[in-house]
Coordinates of C-alpha atoms in Angstrom, one line a residue:
M1 CA 53.8 9.8 -57.0
R2 CA 51.6 12.8 -56.9
R3 CA 48.5 10.6 -56.9
L4 CA 50.1 8.6 -53.9
A5 CA 50.8 11.8 -52.1
L6 CA 47.2 12.9 -52.5
G7 CA 46.0 9.6 -51.2
I8 CA 48.2 9.8 -48.2
G9 CA 46.9 13.3 -47.6
C10 CA 43.3 12.1 -47.7
V11 CA 44.0 9.4 -45.2
L12 CA 45.7 11.8 -42.9
A13 CA 42.8 14.2 -43.2
L14 CA 40.3 11.5 -42.5
A15 CA 42.4 10.4 -39.5
G16 CA 42.5 14.0 -38.2
A17 CA 38.8 14.4 -38.7
A18 CA 38.2 11.2 -36.8
Q19 CA 40.4 12.3 -33.9
A20 CA 38.7 15.7 -33.9
Q21 CA 35.5 13.8 -32.9
V22 CA 37.3 12.2 -30.0
Q23 CA 37.3 13.9 -26.6
V24 CA 39.8 13.4 -23.9
L25 CA 39.0 14.3 -20.2
T26 CA 41.9 14.8 -17.8
A27 CA 41.2 15.0 -14.0
T28 CA 43.1 14.6 -10.8
R29 CA 41.6 11.1 -10.6
V30 CA 39.1 9.0 -12.4
H31 CA 37.5 6.1 -10.4
T32 CA 36.5 3.6 -13.0
S33 CA 34.8 0.8 -11.0
D34 CA 36.9 -1.4 -13.2
P35 CA 39.0 -3.8 -11.1
D36 CA 41.7 -4.1 -13.8
R37 CA 42.3 -0.2 -13.7
P38 CA 40.5 1.2 -10.7
V39 CA 42.1 4.7 -10.8
V40 CA 43.4 6.6 -13.8
E41 CA 44.0 10.2 -14.8
A42 CA 42.2 10.4 -18.2
L43 CA 39.3 9.1 -20.2
A44 CA 38.8 9.2 -24.0
W45 CA 35.6 8.6 -25.9
D46 CA 34.4 8.9 -29.5
A47 CA 31.5 10.6 -31.2
T48 CA 29.2 7.7 -30.5
G49 CA 29.7 8.3 -26.7
R50 CA 31.7 5.0 -26.2
V51 CA 34.9 4.9 -24.2
L52 CA 37.9 4.4 -26.3
A53 CA 40.6 4.3 -23.6
V54 CA 41.4 5.1 -20.0
G55 CA 44.8 5.7 -18.5
D56 CA 47.7 8.2 -18.0
A57 CA 46.8 11.7 -19.1
K58 CA 50.0 12.4 -21.1
A59 CA 49.7 9.0 -22.9
L60 CA 46.0 9.6 -24.0
L61 CA 46.7 13.2 -25.1
A62 CA 49.6 12.0 -27.1
R63 CA 47.5 9.2 -28.6
Y64 CA 44.7 11.6 -29.6
P65 CA 46.6 14.9 -30.3
D66 CA 43.7 16.4 -32.2
A67 CA 41.0 15.4 -29.7
K68 CA 38.9 18.0 -28.0
R69 CA 40.1 18.3 -24.4
V70 CA 37.9 18.5 -21.3
D71 CA 39.8 19.8 -18.4
A72 CA 38.7 18.6 -15.0
T73 CA 42.0 19.5 -13.2
G74 CA 41.4 19.4 -9.4
K75 CA 38.3 17.3 -9.9
T76 CA 37.3 13.6 -9.4
V77 CA 35.4 11.7 -11.9
I78 CA 33.3 8.7 -11.1
P79 CA 31.0 6.4 -13.3
G80 CA 27.5 7.8 -13.7
L81 CA 25.4 7.0 -10.7
I82 CA 22.5 4.6 -11.1
D83 CA 19.5 4.6 -8.8
A84 CA 18.4 0.9 -8.7
H85 CA 14.9 1.7 -7.5
G86 CA 13.1 4.9 -8.2
H87 CA 9.7 6.1 -9.5
V88 CA 10.3 8.8 -12.2
M89 CA 6.7 9.9 -12.7
G90 CA 6.0 9.7 -9.0
L91 CA 8.9 12.1 -8.4
G92 CA 7.6 14.5 -11.1
Y93 CA 4.1 14.5 -9.5
A94 CA 5.6 15.0 -6.0
L95 CA 7.6 18.0 -7.3
M96 CA 4.2 19.5 -8.6
R97 CA 2.2 19.0 -5.4
V98 CA 2.4 20.1 -1.9
D99 CA 5.7 18.9 -0.3
L100 CA 4.9 17.5 3.2
V101 CA 8.3 15.9 3.8
D102 CA 9.7 16.6 7.3
A103 CA 6.5 18.4 8.5
R104 CA 6.9 18.3 12.3
D105 CA 3.3 18.1 13.1
K106 CA -0.3 18.3 11.7
A107 CA -0.3 22.1 12.2
E108 CA 2.7 22.4 9.8
V109 CA 0.9 20.2 7.3
I110 CA -2.1 22.5 7.4
A111 CA 0.0 25.6 7.0
R112 CA 1.8 24.2 3.9
L113 CA -1.5 23.2 2.4
R114 CA -3.0 26.7 3.0
A115 CA -0.1 28.3 1.3
Y116 CA -0.3 26.0 -1.7
E117 CA -4.1 26.3 -2.0
K118 CA -3.8 30.0 -3.0
Q119 CA -2.7 29.0 -6.6
L120 CA -5.5 26.5 -7.2
P121 CA -8.8 27.1 -8.9
P122 CA -12.0 26.9 -6.7
N123 CA -12.9 23.2 -7.6
A124 CA -9.5 21.6 -7.9
W125 CA -8.4 18.8 -5.5
L126 CA -5.6 19.8 -3.1
L127 CA -2.9 17.1 -3.5
G128 CA 0.2 16.5 -1.6
S129 CA 2.7 13.9 -0.4
G130 CA 5.4 13.2 2.1
W131 CA 3.7 13.2 5.5
D132 CA 4.9 10.8 8.2
Q133 CA 3.1 10.4 11.5
N134 CA 6.3 9.0 13.0
D135 CA 7.7 12.5 12.9
W136 CA 4.8 14.0 14.9
P137 CA 4.6 14.2 18.7
E138 CA 1.6 11.8 19.0
K139 CA 3.0 9.4 16.3
A140 CA -0.6 8.3 15.4
F141 CA -2.4 8.2 12.1
P142 CA -4.2 11.6 11.3
T143 CA -7.9 11.7 10.6
A144 CA -10.2 13.6 8.2
A145 CA -11.3 15.8 11.0
D146 CA -7.7 17.2 11.2
L147 CA -8.2 18.6 7.7
D148 CA -11.9 19.5 7.7
A149 CA -11.8 22.8 9.6
A150 CA -9.2 24.3 7.1
F151 CA -10.8 22.6 4.0
P152 CA -14.5 21.9 4.6
E153 CA -15.4 21.8 0.8
R154 CA -12.3 21.3 -1.2
P155 CA -11.3 17.6 -1.5
V156 CA -7.8 17.0 0.0
W157 CA -5.8 13.8 -0.7
L158 CA -2.3 13.4 0.8
E159 CA -0.1 10.4 0.3
R160 CA 2.2 9.2 3.0
V161 CA 5.9 9.4 2.5
D162 CA 6.2 5.7 1.7
G163 CA 3.4 5.8 -0.8
H164 CA 1.6 3.0 1.0
A165 CA -1.1 5.1 2.8
G166 CA -3.1 8.2 2.0
W167 CA -5.0 10.7 4.1
A168 CA -8.3 12.3 3.0
N169 CA -10.6 14.9 4.3
S170 CA -14.3 14.5 4.5
A171 CA -14.9 16.1 1.1
A172 CA -12.6 13.5 -0.5
L173 CA -14.3 10.7 1.6
R174 CA -17.7 11.8 0.2
A175 CA -16.4 11.7 -3.4
A176 CA -14.9 8.2 -2.8
A177 CA -18.1 6.9 -1.0
A178 CA -20.2 8.0 -4.0
K179 CA -18.2 5.8 -6.3
T180 CA -17.6 2.6 -4.3
V181 CA -19.7 -0.4 -4.8
R182 CA -19.5 -1.3 -1.1
P183 CA -20.0 1.2 1.6
L184 CA -16.9 2.6 3.3
E185 CA -18.5 2.2 6.7
G186 CA -18.7 -1.1 8.6
D187 CA -16.1 -3.8 8.8
W188 CA -15.4 -4.5 5.1
Q189 CA -11.8 -4.4 4.0
P190 CA -10.6 -4.5 0.4
D191 CA -8.2 -7.2 -0.6
G192 CA -4.6 -6.2 0.1
G193 CA -5.6 -3.0 1.8
R194 CA -7.0 -1.5 5.1
I195 CA -9.4 1.3 5.7
E196 CA -8.6 2.8 9.1
R197 CA -11.9 3.3 11.0
I198 CA -13.2 5.0 14.1
E199 CA -16.3 3.4 15.5
G200 CA -17.0 1.8 12.1
K201 CA -16.6 5.0 10.1
P202 CA -13.6 5.7 7.9
S203 CA -11.1 7.8 9.7
G204 CA -9.6 9.3 6.6
V205 CA -6.5 7.1 6.3
F206 CA -6.4 4.3 3.7
V207 CA -3.5 1.8 3.6
D208 CA -2.1 0.1 0.5
A209 CA -4.7 -1.3 -1.9
A210 CA -7.4 0.7 -0.1
M211 CA -5.9 3.8 -1.5
S212 CA -7.4 2.9 -4.9
L213 CA -10.8 3.8 -3.5
V214 CA -9.8 7.5 -3.4
H215 CA -7.4 7.3 -6.4
A216 CA -10.5 6.3 -8.5
V217 CA -12.0 9.8 -7.9
V218 CA -9.0 12.0 -8.0
P219 CA -9.0 13.8 -11.4
A220 CA -6.5 12.2 -13.8
P221 CA -3.6 14.4 -14.9
D222 CA -3.8 15.7 -18.4
T223 CA -1.1 15.3 -21.1
A224 CA 0.5 18.7 -20.5
Y225 CA 0.7 18.0 -16.7
R226 CA 2.3 14.6 -17.3
Q227 CA 4.8 16.0 -19.7
Q228 CA 5.8 18.7 -17.1
A229 CA 6.0 16.1 -14.4
L230 CA 8.4 13.9 -16.5
E231 CA 10.5 16.9 -17.4
Q232 CA 10.9 18.1 -13.8
A233 CA 11.8 14.6 -12.6
L234 CA 14.5 14.1 -15.3
Q235 CA 16.1 17.4 -14.5
A236 CA 16.1 16.8 -10.8
A237 CA 17.8 13.4 -11.4
V238 CA 20.7 14.6 -13.6
R239 CA 21.2 17.7 -11.4
N240 CA 22.0 15.2 -8.6
G241 CA 24.5 13.2 -10.6
L242 CA 22.2 10.3 -11.8
T243 CA 22.8 8.9 -15.3
G244 CA 20.5 6.0 -14.9
V245 CA 17.3 4.9 -13.0
H246 CA 15.6 1.6 -12.6
D247 CA 12.0 2.8 -12.8
M248 CA 9.9 0.5 -10.7
G249 CA 6.3 0.2 -11.9
V250 CA 5.9 1.9 -15.3
S251 CA 2.4 1.8 -17.0
R252 CA 1.9 1.4 -20.7
E253 CA 0.8 5.0 -20.8
D254 CA 3.9 6.3 -18.9
L255 CA 6.2 4.2 -21.1
A256 CA 4.6 5.7 -24.2
L257 CA 5.3 9.2 -22.8
M258 CA 9.0 8.2 -22.1
V259 CA 9.2 6.9 -25.7
Q260 CA 8.0 10.2 -27.0
F261 CA 10.7 12.0 -24.9
A262 CA 13.3 9.6 -26.2
D263 CA 12.2 10.1 -29.8
E264 CA 12.5 13.9 -29.3
Q265 CA 16.0 13.4 -27.7
R266 CA 14.6 14.8 -24.4
L267 CA 15.8 11.9 -22.2
P268 CA 18.9 13.1 -20.5
L269 CA 19.6 9.8 -18.7
R270 CA 18.9 6.1 -19.0
I271 CA 15.7 4.5 -17.8
D272 CA 15.3 0.8 -17.2
A273 CA 11.6 0.6 -16.9
Y274 CA 9.9 -2.2 -15.1
A275 CA 6.3 -2.9 -16.0
D276 CA 3.6 -2.1 -13.3
G277 CA 2.5 -5.6 -12.3
D278 CA 0.4 -8.1 -14.2
G279 CA -1.2 -5.6 -16.5
A280 CA -1.0 -4.0 -19.9
A281 CA 2.7 -3.3 -19.9
L282 CA 3.6 -6.9 -19.0
A283 CA 1.1 -8.1 -21.7
D284 CA 3.0 -6.0 -24.2
L285 CA 6.3 -7.5 -23.1
C286 CA 4.9 -11.0 -23.5
A287 CA 3.4 -10.3 -26.9
R288 CA 6.2 -8.3 -28.4
G289 CA 9.3 -9.1 -26.5
P290 CA 11.6 -6.7 -24.5
Y291 CA 11.5 -3.1 -25.5
G292 CA 14.6 -1.1 -26.3
H293 CA 14.7 2.4 -27.8
A294 CA 17.2 2.9 -30.6
G295 CA 18.9 5.8 -28.8
G296 CA 19.9 3.5 -26.0
R297 CA 18.4 5.5 -23.2
L298 CA 15.1 3.6 -22.6
Q299 CA 14.3 0.0 -22.2
M300 CA 11.7 -2.3 -20.6
R301 CA 12.8 -5.9 -19.9
G302 CA 11.3 -6.5 -16.4
V303 CA 8.3 -6.4 -14.3
K304 CA 7.7 -5.0 -10.8
L305 CA 5.3 -7.0 -8.5
Y306 CA 4.1 -6.4 -4.9
A307 CA 4.0 -8.9 -2.1
D308 CA 3.3 -6.6 1.0
G309 CA 3.0 -3.1 2.2
A310 CA 5.4 -0.8 4.2
L311 CA 6.8 -0.9 7.7
G312 CA 6.0 2.8 8.5
S313 CA 2.3 2.2 7.9
R314 CA 2.3 -1.3 9.5
G315 CA 1.5 -2.9 6.2
A316 CA 4.7 -4.9 5.8
A317 CA 3.8 -8.6 6.2
L318 CA 5.4 -10.1 9.3
L319 CA 5.7 -13.6 10.6
E320 CA 4.6 -12.5 14.1
D321 CA 2.6 -9.5 15.4
Y322 CA 4.0 -6.0 15.3
S323 CA 5.6 -5.3 18.5
D324 CA 3.9 -2.0 18.8
D325 CA 0.5 -3.3 17.5
P326 CA -0.5 -6.6 18.8
G327 CA -2.9 -8.6 16.6
N328 CA -1.6 -6.9 13.4
R329 CA 0.8 -8.8 11.1
G330 CA 0.6 -6.5 8.1
L331 CA -0.9 -7.0 4.7
L332 CA -0.3 -9.0 1.6
V333 CA -0.9 -6.5 -1.2
T334 CA -1.3 -9.3 -3.8
E335 CA -3.0 -12.6 -3.0
P336 CA -0.1 -15.3 -3.1
G337 CA -1.7 -17.3 -5.8
A338 CA -2.1 -14.3 -8.1
L339 CA 1.5 -13.2 -7.3
E340 CA 2.9 -16.6 -8.2
A341 CA 0.8 -16.6 -11.4
A342 CA 2.3 -13.3 -12.5
M343 CA 5.8 -14.6 -11.8
R344 CA 5.1 -17.7 -13.9
K345 CA 3.7 -15.5 -16.7
A346 CA 6.9 -13.4 -16.6
H347 CA 9.1 -16.4 -16.5
G348 CA 7.5 -17.9 -19.6
C349 CA 8.0 -14.6 -21.4
G350 CA 11.6 -14.3 -20.4
V351 CA 11.0 -11.2 -18.4
Q352 CA 13.0 -10.3 -15.3
V353 CA 11.0 -10.2 -12.1
A354 CA 11.5 -7.6 -9.3
T355 CA 9.1 -8.0 -6.3
H356 CA 8.5 -5.5 -3.5
A357 CA 8.9 -7.3 -0.1
I358 CA 9.6 -5.6 3.1
G359 CA 8.4 -7.8 6.0
D360 CA 10.0 -11.1 6.9
R361 CA 6.8 -12.9 5.9
G362 CA 6.7 -11.0 2.6
N363 CA 10.3 -11.9 1.9
R364 CA 9.8 -15.5 2.7
L365 CA 6.7 -15.7 0.6
V366 CA 8.6 -14.2 -2.4
L367 CA 11.6 -16.5 -1.9
D368 CA 9.4 -19.5 -1.7
A369 CA 7.5 -18.5 -4.9
Y370 CA 10.8 -17.8 -6.8
Q371 CA 12.0 -21.2 -5.8
R372 CA 8.9 -22.9 -7.1
V373 CA 8.8 -20.8 -10.4
L374 CA 12.5 -20.9 -11.2
G375 CA 13.2 -24.4 -10.1
G376 CA 16.4 -25.7 -11.6
T377 CA 16.9 -22.5 -13.6
A378 CA 17.4 -20.3 -10.6
K379 CA 21.2 -20.3 -11.1
T380 CA 21.0 -19.5 -14.9
D381 CA 21.5 -15.8 -14.6
R382 CA 17.9 -14.9 -14.3
R383 CA 18.8 -12.1 -11.8
W384 CA 15.4 -11.9 -10.2
R385 CA 15.2 -9.3 -7.5
I386 CA 13.6 -8.5 -4.2
E387 CA 13.0 -4.8 -3.9
H388 CA 13.7 -3.4 -0.4
A389 CA 14.4 -6.8 1.4
Q390 CA 14.1 -4.8 4.6
V391 CA 13.2 -7.3 7.3
V392 CA 14.6 -10.8 6.7
A393 CA 14.4 -13.9 9.0
P394 CA 17.9 -15.2 9.8
E395 CA 17.3 -18.5 7.9
E396 CA 16.4 -16.7 4.7
F397 CA 19.7 -14.8 4.2
P398 CA 21.5 -17.8 2.5
R399 CA 18.5 -18.4 0.2
F400 CA 19.0 -15.2 -1.7
A401 CA 22.4 -16.4 -2.9
E402 CA 21.1 -20.0 -3.4
L403 CA 18.4 -18.7 -5.7
G404 CA 20.6 -16.0 -7.4
V405 CA 18.3 -13.3 -6.1
I406 CA 19.5 -9.7 -5.9
A407 CA 18.7 -7.7 -2.9
S408 CA 17.8 -4.2 -4.2
M409 CA 18.1 -2.1 -1.1
Q410 CA 17.8 1.6 -0.2
P411 CA 20.3 2.9 2.4
T412 CA 18.2 6.0 3.3
H413 CA 15.3 3.8 4.3
A414 CA 17.5 2.7 7.2
T415 CA 18.3 6.2 8.4
S416 CA 14.7 7.4 8.0
D417 CA 13.2 4.4 9.8
M418 CA 15.8 4.0 12.6
P419 CA 13.9 6.2 15.1
W420 CA 10.9 3.8 15.1
A421 CA 11.9 0.6 13.4
Q422 CA 12.7 -1.3 16.6
D423 CA 9.4 -0.3 18.0
R424 CA 7.7 -2.1 15.2
L425 CA 9.9 -5.1 15.2
G426 CA 11.3 -5.6 18.7
P427 CA 14.9 -6.2 19.7
V428 CA 15.2 -9.7 18.1
R429 CA 13.7 -9.1 14.6
I430 CA 15.6 -5.8 14.2
A431 CA 18.8 -7.8 13.8
G432 CA 17.6 -8.9 10.4
A433 CA 16.5 -5.5 9.2
Y434 CA 18.4 -3.2 6.8
A435 CA 21.2 -5.8 7.0
W436 CA 23.6 -4.9 4.2
Q437 CA 26.7 -6.5 5.5
R438 CA 24.8 -9.6 6.6
M439 CA 23.5 -9.9 3.0
Q440 CA 27.0 -9.5 1.6
A441 CA 28.4 -12.1 4.0
N442 CA 25.9 -14.6 2.7
G443 CA 27.1 -13.9 -0.9
V444 CA 24.1 -11.8 -1.9
K445 CA 24.5 -9.2 -4.7
L446 CA 23.3 -5.7 -3.5
A447 CA 21.9 -3.0 -5.8
L448 CA 21.5 0.3 -4.2
G449 CA 18.9 3.0 -4.8
S450 CA 16.6 5.5 -3.0
D451 CA 13.0 4.7 -3.8
F452 CA 12.5 8.3 -4.7
P453 CA 10.2 10.2 -4.1
V454 CA 9.7 8.2 -0.9
E455 CA 13.3 9.3 -0.2
S456 CA 15.4 12.1 -1.8
V457 CA 16.4 11.6 -5.4
D458 CA 19.9 12.7 -4.4
P459 CA 22.2 9.6 -4.4
R460 CA 24.7 11.4 -2.3
R461 CA 22.4 11.0 0.6
G462 CA 22.3 7.2 -0.2
L463 CA 26.1 7.1 -0.1
H464 CA 26.2 9.0 3.2
A465 CA 23.6 6.7 4.8
A466 CA 25.3 3.5 3.5
V467 CA 28.7 4.5 5.0
T468 CA 27.7 6.2 8.2
R469 CA 24.2 4.7 9.2
Q470 CA 23.5 8.3 10.5
D471 CA 21.0 11.0 9.6
A472 CA 22.1 14.4 8.2
H473 CA 22.8 15.7 11.7
G474 CA 25.2 12.9 12.5
H475 CA 22.9 10.9 14.8
P476 CA 23.3 8.5 16.3
A477 CA 27.0 8.7 17.2
G478 CA 28.9 5.9 15.6
G479 CA 25.9 4.9 13.4
W480 CA 22.7 2.9 14.0
R481 CA 23.5 -0.8 14.1
A482 CA 27.0 0.2 12.8
A483 CA 28.1 -3.3 12.0
E484 CA 25.9 -3.1 8.9
R485 CA 27.7 -0.1 7.5
L486 CA 29.2 -0.3 4.0
S487 CA 32.6 1.0 3.0
A488 CA 32.7 4.0 0.6
A489 CA 33.9 1.7 -2.2
E490 CA 31.1 -0.8 -1.5
A491 CA 28.5 2.0 -1.5
L492 CA 29.8 3.5 -4.7
R493 CA 29.8 0.1 -6.4
G494 CA 26.2 -0.4 -5.3
F495 CA 25.2 2.8 -7.2
T496 CA 27.4 2.0 -10.2
A497 CA 28.6 -1.4 -11.3
D498 CA 26.4 -3.5 -9.1
A499 CA 23.3 -1.5 -10.0
A500 CA 24.1 -2.0 -13.7
W501 CA 24.5 -5.7 -13.1
A502 CA 21.1 -5.9 -11.5
A503 CA 19.5 -4.7 -14.8
H504 CA 21.7 -6.8 -17.1
D505 CA 23.5 -3.6 -18.2
E506 CA 26.9 -4.5 -17.0
R507 CA 28.4 -4.4 -20.6
D508 CA 27.3 -0.9 -21.2
V509 CA 27.3 1.2 -18.0
G510 CA 28.4 1.2 -14.4
R511 CA 32.1 1.3 -15.2
L512 CA 34.5 3.5 -17.3
A513 CA 36.4 1.1 -19.5
P514 CA 36.8 0.7 -23.3
G515 CA 33.5 -0.2 -25.0
F516 CA 31.4 1.2 -22.2
R517 CA 29.1 4.3 -22.5
A518 CA 30.8 7.5 -21.4
D519 CA 28.4 8.1 -18.6
F520 CA 30.2 9.9 -15.7
V521 CA 29.9 12.6 -13.0
V522 CA 32.5 15.3 -12.3
L523 CA 32.8 16.1 -8.6
D524 CA 34.8 18.6 -6.6
E525 CA 35.7 16.0 -4.0
D526 CA 36.7 12.4 -4.1
P527 CA 34.0 10.2 -2.5
L528 CA 36.6 7.4 -1.7
A529 CA 38.8 9.9 0.2
V530 CA 36.6 12.2 2.2
P531 CA 35.2 11.2 5.6
G532 CA 31.9 9.4 5.4
E533 CA 30.2 12.3 7.1
Q534 CA 30.9 14.5 4.1
L535 CA 29.5 12.2 1.4
D536 CA 26.1 14.0 1.4
D537 CA 27.9 17.2 0.7
L538 CA 29.8 16.2 -2.5
H539 CA 29.5 18.9 -5.1
V540 CA 28.4 17.8 -8.5
R541 CA 30.1 20.0 -11.2
S542 CA 28.6 18.2 -14.2
T543 CA 26.8 15.0 -15.3
W544 CA 27.6 13.4 -18.6
V545 CA 25.7 10.8 -20.6
D546 CA 27.0 9.3 -23.9
G547 CA 30.0 11.7 -23.6
K548 CA 27.8 14.8 -23.5
P549 CA 27.0 17.1 -20.6
V550 CA 23.4 16.8 -19.5
Y551 CA 23.9 19.0 -16.5
E552 CA 26.6 21.6 -15.7
V553 CA 27.0 24.0 -12.7
K554 CA 26.5 27.5 -14.1

């Protein structure tokens, strides 16, 4: 009997130890994104970071009496927010260069550059990003001459807010000209790009693939700089409530850096990396199969391709001329045959394809290519994606659903572009632009993101834009093309469960249910209860990944 008693004691001790590793969070409400139990009071997870149970607070506390309690009384918990389209290293670099976002004119650009230049050594390039000529009084592309008076010798290279155009001063032009095989002057244009010229001479602005002519001479960042950039980007993401990112266009070298961070347990969120086109990273996927880190926070199973450019720089490929630039129908960044060949390679390797397409011609071209490549397998859960899907011809909307194509869209693009988008497209084509409800009405799955650093990394701005179709100042009244607004629940699902589905992660993240990862965000407010106008002012108290806080308000 004594031996039996000791055995029972050991069992009870082990049970107590196991329960001690369980944590139970109680809150005013927990939105689970699980249709079976959409709202609960409590959440329990184990030492592996997997959800054990959700439900009534008293019931879970009674079920796990020895569990560590996390008290979020008065708070709202939501599943971890997932940005379905971002650029992690791009964000890090943007945070370490001159920030030109919202500069009101070229004079303000020069002032910010002058202030930043004070910290640079004499021969360093002056790099920045975020300018947008649409925000300036003249609304025209700038020139090298606009920079030369302030920076006659130091090379300056500034990327446009969308990343699809760059602005160089004359010193940078001289450096690029010295390395190019063909002269920058004349009428030659690189494939998939455009050199803006004045009387045959480069003006200083390079669009899409033409940017590579300057990129080739910008000094490459060293290892320490790249590590710092990645660290800053990751911290900015979790500080804003992100627990996952679909990182669109990751090189072999950048994946290696992320693997290093994952090995060192320095990845505070999950990264679904998509290879950067038909290059080394895709070759690795085809040779070795999909990559997944043992820690569960890093994987590469897809590839990001490019069809066209961006609307703001008039590089999006349109079926008809730009309404504000007759004779211009945009750019195909990748030659159609090469684009389809890359799709076929990815298809043969079992790799998910995500293709950037913004203009109506770009979207049609991608849908046509998907149809040819996928053939009868289009409905076999391939989940191929079109990134942005901004301007779509009316007859193309049903094709997304017919081909099982996900529309990966960014709500803040609409509110950033609304002051000038109709100027580009005219009153008829604009009806097919940024058309979230029209997509859903045709049975299309949406995945929502930001395209950071093109837009803010803060997903609260995306929720706000999706629900209100207004800018941060509440303009325009009632929302721009308000019929396309999403409900708060639809917007939240786009940044959680639907974003997870778009990356084949729906069994792990995007919901709070037994067996899922304990990835969640604690907020002061309830995003499904506050007015839409307040969604960009939600207060993040903490961000949790695998049941551990990766960010907490101090």
